[in-house]
Amino acid sequence: MSTAIHQFDGIDTALLQKYSRPGPRYTSYPTAPVFTADFGADDYLGEIRATNDEGALPPLSLYHHIPFCDTLCYFCGCNMMVTRDRAKINSYVQYVKKEMELLRPLIREDRIVTQLAWGGGTPTYLHPEEIRDLALRTRELFPFADDVEAGVEIDPRDMTRDHLVALKEGGFNRVSMGVQDFNPRVQQAVNRIQPEDMTREVLDWARELGFMSINLDLIYGLPFQTVETFQETLERIIAIDPDRIAVFNYAHVPWMKKHMSLIRAEDLPTPEEKLRITVRTIEMLNAAGYVYVGMDHFAKPDNELAVAQRNGTLYRNFQGYTTHAGADLYGFGITSIGQFARMYAQNAKTLPEYYAALDAGRVSTHVGYRLSDDDVLRRDVIMTLMCDFALDKRAVEKTYGIVFDEYFADVPERLQELVDDGLVTITPDAITVNGMGILVIRNVAMAFDAYLPAQREKQIFSRTV
């Protein structure tokens, strides 16, 4: 089914308000709160060995977490740290290389890297020579596909053209930049001063150097934002003409991220205003020709994500939406997460723990999870809905040897409200998300989440709209 936003006849703000509830983003299933310290380093190494036996193996996806930033953005929900200590940063790069060198002998040599991502923090807070050093060592250790999807998060503040040259030399072909909002009052309130001309200069460099895809991130729900001010930002973003746009809903959770208390709650837009911003955003990006890929993501119709969605080959993992399904994900650096077919493993959260493990010649697995048969089935169902907005019951039955309506006997009741509102259709053969239902796809996926009832009261999830 086509999922282009322009097929909507209109957007019912009241209906979106009804379904604006806390829920997971489903970059994984089970979600990270289910991970446990009972899964440790020996378990991770055992999974690596077991998934590198003889036979056909999936390709590789590599993720490097660069946690450092120059300044603190008050809205940030990432695992990051502010430092000006360049020796500390360079030392970290050496330890990430050390971690790769520790694991590389356990990974079969003929496995090809089809996806690479650097996230943060701020990967471009590394000096160009540090970028070259880490990128070169990665390519020395692992074979890369010619059409590898290699993306990196960049920050234009204090960034030079040589940073992008170093990334290009390192094989990166996609960049993603956080903009959040161009309004000076909003930028001041969240401690991220990033003028439009600075943003445009760096994007001009990226285009000149031949980066294949440019994504810009925006956030709505920040202090002092209104429909009118955010519309001005959107107009300027559309004029910049990125290939992709992500528009995230700010989750104000100072009880989880203490620095968010630096944002005054009374300065935040009301839930009603946030919904109006959501509707205006969809309308404007629709009119500008962007396709709604899923969740908060929009892409030009000829962008690979939009094409993959139309072809039914879109996939979702910890890097978000991707065209590379089925790869084993190896995470390097603190807090990084590895993901195999039946396993998640997350590294230590602090530098001392991470360094101590590597100095002892072992991985720094902090928490993890081994999936049951039920987890694998539910993950497949949830990710299919998140990517395709439709589910073929017969296909699920054939793959997993179940009777769908018996196995998921409680799902129709959980979806009934969405069915009554015309957002979901359930037939003997399929579950289909209709019209505005794709805007509340997280609510649809939640009906299949076996762990959610126990997590509802913990205030750990952002709102679905």
Coordinates of C-alpha atoms in Angstrom, one line a residue:
M1 CA 0.0 0.0 0.0
S2 CA 1.1 3.5 -0.6
T3 CA 1.7 5.6 2.5
A4 CA 2.2 9.1 1.0
I5 CA 0.8 11.7 3.3
H6 CA -0.9 13.6 0.4
Q7 CA -3.5 10.8 0.3
F8 CA -5.1 12.2 3.5
D9 CA -8.3 14.2 3.0
G10 CA -7.6 16.0 6.2
I11 CA -6.0 15.6 9.7
D12 CA -8.3 15.3 12.7
T13 CA -6.4 17.0 15.5
A14 CA -8.9 15.8 18.1
L15 CA -8.2 12.2 17.0
L16 CA -4.5 12.7 17.3
Q17 CA -5.0 14.1 20.8
K18 CA -7.0 11.0 21.7
Y19 CA -4.1 8.7 20.8
S20 CA -1.3 10.8 22.2
R21 CA -0.2 8.4 24.9
P22 CA 3.2 7.2 26.2
G23 CA 4.7 4.4 24.2
P24 CA 7.9 2.8 22.9
R25 CA 9.5 3.9 19.6
Y26 CA 10.3 0.3 18.8
T27 CA 13.8 0.6 17.5
S28 CA 13.9 -2.8 19.1
Y29 CA 11.6 -5.5 20.5
P30 CA 11.7 -6.2 23.3
T31 CA 12.6 -2.6 24.1
A32 CA 15.7 -1.5 26.1
P33 CA 13.9 -1.4 29.5
V34 CA 13.6 -5.2 29.3
F35 CA 17.4 -5.7 29.0
T36 CA 18.9 -7.3 32.0
A37 CA 22.3 -7.5 33.8
D38 CA 21.8 -11.3 33.9
F39 CA 23.1 -11.2 30.3
G40 CA 26.8 -10.4 30.4
A41 CA 30.1 -10.5 28.5
D42 CA 30.3 -14.3 28.3
D43 CA 26.7 -14.4 26.9
Y44 CA 27.6 -11.8 24.2
L45 CA 30.8 -13.6 23.3
G46 CA 28.9 -16.9 23.1
E47 CA 26.4 -15.3 20.7
I48 CA 29.2 -13.9 18.5
R49 CA 30.7 -17.4 18.2
A50 CA 27.4 -19.0 17.6
T51 CA 26.5 -16.6 14.8
N52 CA 29.9 -17.0 13.0
D53 CA 29.6 -20.7 12.4
E54 CA 29.9 -22.2 8.9
G55 CA 27.1 -21.6 6.4
A56 CA 25.4 -18.5 4.9
L57 CA 25.6 -15.6 7.3
P58 CA 23.9 -12.2 7.2
P59 CA 26.0 -9.1 6.4
L60 CA 27.3 -6.7 9.1
S61 CA 26.1 -3.4 10.4
L62 CA 28.6 -1.4 12.5
Y63 CA 27.8 1.4 14.9
H64 CA 30.3 3.7 16.6
H65 CA 29.2 5.8 19.5
I66 CA 31.1 9.0 20.0
P67 CA 29.7 10.5 23.2
F68 CA 31.5 13.8 23.4
C69 CA 30.0 17.3 22.9
D70 CA 31.4 20.8 23.2
T71 CA 28.3 22.2 24.9
L72 CA 25.2 20.8 26.5
C73 CA 21.9 21.0 24.6
Y74 CA 19.2 21.1 27.3
F75 CA 16.8 19.0 25.3
C76 CA 19.3 16.2 24.7
G77 CA 18.2 12.6 25.5
C78 CA 21.3 11.0 24.2
N79 CA 24.1 9.3 26.1
M80 CA 26.7 12.0 25.9
M81 CA 29.2 14.0 27.9
V82 CA 30.6 17.5 27.6
T83 CA 34.4 17.9 27.6
R84 CA 37.1 20.2 26.2
D85 CA 39.8 17.7 27.1
R86 CA 41.2 16.6 23.7
A87 CA 43.5 14.0 25.2
K88 CA 40.4 12.4 26.7
I89 CA 38.7 12.3 23.3
N90 CA 41.7 10.9 21.5
S91 CA 42.2 8.2 24.2
Y92 CA 38.5 7.2 23.6
V93 CA 39.1 6.8 19.9
Q94 CA 42.0 4.4 20.6
Y95 CA 39.8 2.3 22.9
V96 CA 37.1 2.0 20.2
K97 CA 39.8 0.7 17.9
K98 CA 40.9 -1.6 20.6
E99 CA 37.4 -3.0 21.0
M100 CA 37.1 -3.6 17.2
E101 CA 40.5 -5.4 17.3
L102 CA 39.3 -7.5 20.2
L103 CA 36.1 -8.7 18.4
R104 CA 37.4 -8.9 14.9
P105 CA 39.1 -12.4 15.2
L106 CA 35.7 -13.8 16.3
I107 CA 33.8 -12.5 13.2
R108 CA 34.1 -14.6 10.1
E109 CA 36.4 -12.8 7.6
D110 CA 34.0 -13.1 4.6
R111 CA 31.2 -11.2 6.2
I112 CA 30.6 -7.8 4.4
V113 CA 29.7 -4.5 6.1
T114 CA 26.6 -3.1 4.4
Q115 CA 25.8 -0.4 6.9
L116 CA 28.0 1.9 9.0
A117 CA 26.8 4.6 11.4
W118 CA 28.5 7.0 13.7
G119 CA 26.3 8.7 16.3
G120 CA 26.7 10.6 19.5
G121 CA 27.2 12.9 21.2
T122 CA 28.9 14.6 18.3
P123 CA 31.0 12.5 15.9
T124 CA 32.3 15.7 14.3
Y125 CA 33.6 16.9 17.6
L126 CA 36.5 14.6 16.7
H127 CA 39.3 16.4 14.9
P128 CA 39.6 15.5 11.2
E129 CA 42.8 13.5 11.8
E130 CA 40.9 11.5 14.5
I131 CA 38.0 10.8 12.0
R132 CA 40.5 9.6 9.5
D133 CA 42.3 7.4 12.1
L134 CA 39.1 5.7 13.3
A135 CA 37.5 5.4 9.8
L136 CA 40.7 4.0 8.3
R137 CA 41.2 1.4 11.0
T138 CA 37.5 0.3 10.6
R139 CA 38.1 -0.3 6.9
E140 CA 41.4 -2.1 7.6
L141 CA 39.6 -4.5 9.9
F142 CA 36.3 -5.1 8.0
P143 CA 35.5 -5.6 4.3
F144 CA 32.9 -3.1 3.0
A145 CA 30.2 -3.5 0.3
D146 CA 30.6 -1.1 -2.7
D147 CA 27.1 0.2 -2.0
V148 CA 27.5 0.5 1.8
E149 CA 25.1 2.8 3.6
A150 CA 27.5 4.9 5.6
G151 CA 25.9 7.7 7.6
V152 CA 27.2 10.1 10.3
E153 CA 25.7 12.7 12.5
I154 CA 27.3 16.1 12.1
D155 CA 27.1 19.4 14.0
P156 CA 27.9 22.6 12.0
R157 CA 29.1 24.4 15.1
D158 CA 32.9 24.7 15.1
M159 CA 33.0 22.4 12.1
T160 CA 35.4 22.8 9.2
R161 CA 35.2 21.6 5.6
D162 CA 38.1 19.3 6.4
H163 CA 35.8 17.4 8.8
L164 CA 33.6 16.5 5.8
V165 CA 36.6 15.8 3.6
A166 CA 37.9 13.3 6.3
L167 CA 34.5 11.7 6.5
K168 CA 34.3 11.4 2.7
E169 CA 37.7 9.9 2.6
G170 CA 36.6 7.4 5.3
G171 CA 33.8 6.2 3.1
F172 CA 30.8 8.0 4.5
N173 CA 28.2 8.9 1.9
R174 CA 25.3 10.2 4.1
V175 CA 25.1 12.9 6.7
S176 CA 22.4 13.8 9.3
M177 CA 22.4 17.2 11.0
G178 CA 20.4 18.4 14.0
V179 CA 18.8 21.7 13.4
Q180 CA 15.9 21.5 15.9
D181 CA 14.6 25.1 15.3
F182 CA 16.0 28.2 13.6
N183 CA 14.2 30.6 15.9
P184 CA 16.8 32.5 18.0
R185 CA 14.6 32.6 21.1
V186 CA 14.1 28.8 21.0
Q187 CA 17.8 28.2 20.4
Q188 CA 18.7 30.4 23.3
A189 CA 16.3 28.6 25.6
V190 CA 17.8 25.2 24.8
N191 CA 21.4 26.3 24.7
R192 CA 22.0 25.5 21.0
I193 CA 22.9 28.5 19.0
Q194 CA 23.1 27.5 15.3
P195 CA 22.4 30.2 12.8
E196 CA 20.9 29.3 9.5
D197 CA 23.8 30.5 7.5
M198 CA 26.1 28.2 9.4
T199 CA 23.9 25.3 8.7
R200 CA 23.7 26.1 5.0
E201 CA 27.4 26.5 4.7
V202 CA 28.1 23.0 6.0
L203 CA 25.4 21.5 3.8
D204 CA 26.8 23.3 0.8
W205 CA 30.2 21.6 1.6
A206 CA 28.5 18.2 1.9
R207 CA 26.8 18.6 -1.5
E208 CA 29.9 19.8 -3.1
L209 CA 31.8 16.8 -1.8
G210 CA 29.2 14.4 -3.2
F211 CA 27.4 13.0 -0.1
M212 CA 24.5 11.0 -1.5
S213 CA 21.8 11.9 1.1
I214 CA 21.3 14.7 3.5
N215 CA 18.9 14.5 6.5
L216 CA 17.9 17.3 8.8
D217 CA 16.5 16.7 12.3
L218 CA 13.9 19.0 13.8
I219 CA 12.3 18.9 17.3
Y220 CA 8.8 20.2 18.2
G221 CA 7.7 20.8 21.7
L222 CA 10.7 23.0 22.7
P223 CA 10.3 26.2 24.8
F224 CA 8.6 29.2 23.1
Q225 CA 7.6 27.2 20.0
T226 CA 4.3 28.1 18.4
V227 CA 2.6 27.0 15.1
E228 CA 3.7 30.3 13.6
T229 CA 7.3 30.2 14.7
F230 CA 7.8 26.5 13.7
Q231 CA 6.2 27.2 10.3
E232 CA 8.9 29.8 9.7
T233 CA 11.5 27.2 10.5
L234 CA 9.8 24.6 8.2
E235 CA 9.7 27.1 5.3
R236 CA 13.5 27.6 5.6
I237 CA 14.1 23.9 5.9
I238 CA 12.1 23.2 2.8
A239 CA 14.1 25.9 1.0
I240 CA 17.3 24.1 2.0
D241 CA 15.8 21.0 0.2
P242 CA 17.2 18.1 2.2
D243 CA 16.6 14.5 1.0
R244 CA 15.1 13.5 4.3
I245 CA 13.6 15.3 7.3
A246 CA 13.0 13.9 10.8
V247 CA 10.7 15.8 13.1
F248 CA 10.9 14.5 16.6
N249 CA 8.5 15.0 19.5
Y250 CA 10.4 16.5 22.5
A251 CA 9.9 14.4 25.7
H252 CA 10.4 16.5 28.8
V253 CA 11.7 14.0 31.3
P254 CA 13.8 15.8 33.9
W255 CA 13.4 12.9 36.3
M256 CA 15.4 10.8 33.8
K257 CA 17.7 13.5 32.3
K258 CA 18.5 16.0 35.1
H259 CA 19.8 18.6 32.6
M260 CA 16.3 18.9 31.2
S261 CA 15.3 20.8 34.4
L262 CA 17.2 23.7 32.9
I263 CA 14.2 24.0 30.5
R264 CA 11.4 25.7 32.4
A265 CA 8.2 23.7 32.1
E266 CA 6.1 26.8 31.9
D267 CA 7.9 27.8 28.7
L268 CA 6.9 24.6 26.8
P269 CA 4.0 24.7 24.4
T270 CA 0.8 23.1 25.6
P271 CA -0.1 19.6 24.4
E272 CA -2.8 21.2 22.2
E273 CA -0.2 23.6 20.6
K274 CA 2.2 20.7 20.0
L275 CA -0.6 18.8 18.1
R276 CA -1.2 21.9 16.0
I277 CA 2.5 22.0 15.2
T278 CA 2.3 18.4 14.2
V279 CA -0.6 18.9 11.8
R280 CA 1.0 22.0 10.3
T281 CA 4.3 20.1 9.8
I282 CA 2.6 17.3 8.0
E283 CA 0.6 19.6 5.8
M284 CA 3.7 21.7 4.8
L285 CA 6.0 18.7 4.1
N286 CA 3.2 17.1 2.2
A287 CA 2.8 20.2 0.0
A288 CA 6.5 20.3 -0.5
G289 CA 6.4 16.7 -1.9
Y290 CA 7.8 14.7 1.0
V291 CA 6.5 11.2 1.6
Y292 CA 5.8 10.1 5.1
V293 CA 8.1 7.1 5.7
G294 CA 7.0 6.3 9.2
M295 CA 7.0 7.6 12.8
D296 CA 8.6 11.1 12.5
H297 CA 10.4 10.6 9.2
F298 CA 9.8 12.1 5.8
A299 CA 11.7 11.6 2.5
K300 CA 11.6 12.7 -1.1
P301 CA 9.7 10.2 -3.3
D302 CA 13.0 9.1 -5.0
N303 CA 15.0 8.7 -1.8
E304 CA 16.0 5.2 -1.0
L305 CA 13.9 5.1 2.2
A306 CA 10.7 6.0 0.3
V307 CA 11.5 3.6 -2.5
A308 CA 12.2 0.8 0.1
Q309 CA 8.8 1.4 1.7
R310 CA 7.0 1.2 -1.6
N311 CA 8.8 -2.0 -2.4
G312 CA 8.1 -3.5 1.0
T313 CA 11.9 -3.8 1.9
L314 CA 12.1 -1.1 4.6
Y315 CA 13.6 -2.2 7.9
R316 CA 14.0 -0.7 11.4
N317 CA 16.8 -1.1 13.9
F318 CA 18.6 1.0 16.5
Q319 CA 19.7 3.4 13.7
G320 CA 16.1 4.0 12.8
Y321 CA 14.7 3.2 9.4
T322 CA 17.1 1.6 6.9
T323 CA 17.1 -0.3 3.6
H324 CA 19.5 -3.0 5.0
A325 CA 17.4 -5.7 6.6
G326 CA 18.7 -8.7 8.4
A327 CA 22.3 -7.5 9.1
D328 CA 24.0 -8.4 12.5
L329 CA 24.7 -5.1 14.3
Y330 CA 27.9 -4.7 16.2
G331 CA 28.1 -1.7 18.5
F332 CA 31.4 -0.1 19.6
G333 CA 31.9 2.5 22.3
I334 CA 30.2 3.2 25.5
T335 CA 26.4 2.4 25.6
S336 CA 26.5 1.0 22.1
I337 CA 24.1 -1.8 21.4
G338 CA 24.7 -5.0 19.4
Q339 CA 21.8 -6.8 17.8
F340 CA 21.7 -10.2 16.3
A341 CA 18.7 -12.3 15.3
R342 CA 18.2 -13.5 18.9
M343 CA 20.2 -11.1 21.0
Y344 CA 20.7 -7.6 22.2
A345 CA 23.9 -6.6 24.1
Q346 CA 24.7 -3.1 25.4
N347 CA 28.1 -1.9 26.4
A348 CA 29.1 -0.2 29.7
K349 CA 27.7 3.3 30.3
T350 CA 30.9 4.9 31.8
L351 CA 34.4 5.4 30.5
P352 CA 36.1 3.7 33.5
E353 CA 34.0 0.5 33.1
Y354 CA 34.5 0.5 29.4
Y355 CA 38.3 1.0 29.6
A356 CA 38.8 -1.5 32.4
A357 CA 37.1 -4.2 30.5
L358 CA 39.1 -3.6 27.3
D359 CA 42.3 -3.3 29.3
A360 CA 41.5 -6.8 30.7
G361 CA 41.0 -8.1 27.2
R362 CA 37.2 -8.6 27.5
V363 CA 34.1 -6.9 26.2
S364 CA 32.2 -4.4 28.4
T365 CA 28.7 -5.8 28.1
H366 CA 26.6 -4.0 30.7
V367 CA 23.1 -5.4 30.0
G368 CA 21.6 -7.6 27.3
Y369 CA 18.8 -9.9 26.4
R370 CA 18.3 -13.2 24.6
L371 CA 15.0 -13.4 22.6
S372 CA 12.5 -16.2 23.1
D373 CA 10.5 -17.7 20.2
D374 CA 7.6 -15.5 21.2
D375 CA 9.9 -12.4 21.2
V376 CA 11.1 -13.2 17.7
L377 CA 7.6 -13.6 16.4
R378 CA 6.3 -10.4 18.0
R379 CA 9.3 -8.4 16.8
D380 CA 8.6 -9.5 13.3
V381 CA 5.0 -8.5 13.5
I382 CA 5.8 -5.1 15.2
M383 CA 8.6 -4.2 12.7
T384 CA 6.4 -5.2 9.7
L385 CA 3.6 -2.9 10.9
M386 CA 6.1 -0.1 11.7
C387 CA 7.6 -0.3 8.1
D388 CA 4.7 -1.5 5.9
F389 CA 1.6 -0.3 7.8
A390 CA 0.0 -3.7 6.9
L391 CA 0.4 -7.3 8.1
D392 CA -0.3 -10.5 6.1
K393 CA -1.6 -13.0 8.7
R394 CA -1.1 -15.9 6.4
A395 CA 2.5 -15.0 5.8
V396 CA 3.1 -14.9 9.6
E397 CA 1.4 -18.3 10.0
K398 CA 3.6 -19.8 7.3
T399 CA 6.8 -18.4 8.8
Y400 CA 6.1 -19.3 12.4
G401 CA 3.8 -22.3 12.2
I402 CA 1.0 -20.7 14.2
V403 CA -2.7 -19.9 13.8
F404 CA -2.6 -16.2 13.9
D405 CA -6.0 -15.4 15.3
E406 CA -5.5 -18.0 18.1
Y407 CA -2.0 -16.9 19.0
F408 CA -2.9 -13.2 19.1
A409 CA -6.5 -13.8 20.4
D410 CA -6.2 -10.7 22.6
V411 CA -5.1 -8.3 19.9
P412 CA -8.5 -7.5 18.3
E413 CA -9.7 -6.2 21.7
R414 CA -6.6 -4.1 22.1
L415 CA -7.1 -2.7 18.6
Q416 CA -10.8 -2.2 18.8
E417 CA -10.7 1.5 19.6
L418 CA -8.5 2.1 16.6
V419 CA -10.9 0.0 14.5
D420 CA -13.9 1.9 15.7
D421 CA -12.2 5.2 14.7
G422 CA -11.4 3.8 11.2
L423 CA -7.7 3.8 11.7
V424 CA -7.2 0.0 11.5
T425 CA -9.0 -2.7 9.5
I426 CA -8.9 -6.3 10.6
T427 CA -10.0 -9.0 8.1
P428 CA -9.5 -12.8 8.3
D429 CA -6.3 -12.4 6.2
A430 CA -4.8 -9.1 7.2
I431 CA -4.4 -6.1 9.5
T432 CA -4.2 -2.9 7.6
V433 CA -3.5 0.6 8.9
N434 CA -5.7 3.2 7.3
G435 CA -5.3 7.0 6.6
M436 CA -4.3 8.8 9.8
G437 CA -3.6 5.5 11.4
I438 CA -0.1 5.6 10.1
L439 CA 0.5 8.7 12.3
V440 CA -0.3 6.6 15.4
I441 CA 1.5 3.5 14.3
R442 CA 3.2 3.2 17.6
N443 CA -0.2 2.7 19.2
V444 CA -1.0 -0.1 16.7
A445 CA 2.3 -1.8 17.5
M446 CA 1.7 -1.6 21.2
A447 CA -1.2 -4.0 20.9
F448 CA 1.4 -6.8 20.1
D449 CA 3.8 -5.8 22.9
A450 CA 3.8 -8.5 25.6
Y451 CA 5.9 -6.4 28.0
L452 CA 4.1 -3.1 27.8
P453 CA 1.4 -3.7 30.5
A454 CA 4.2 -4.0 33.2
Q455 CA 5.9 -0.8 31.9
R456 CA 3.0 1.6 31.5
E457 CA 3.4 3.3 34.9
K458 CA 7.2 3.8 34.8
Q459 CA 7.2 7.1 32.7
I460 CA 10.0 5.8 30.5
F461 CA 8.4 6.5 27.1
S462 CA 7.7 9.6 25.0
R463 CA 4.2 10.3 23.8
T464 CA 3.2 8.7 20.5
V465 CA 2.1 11.9 18.9

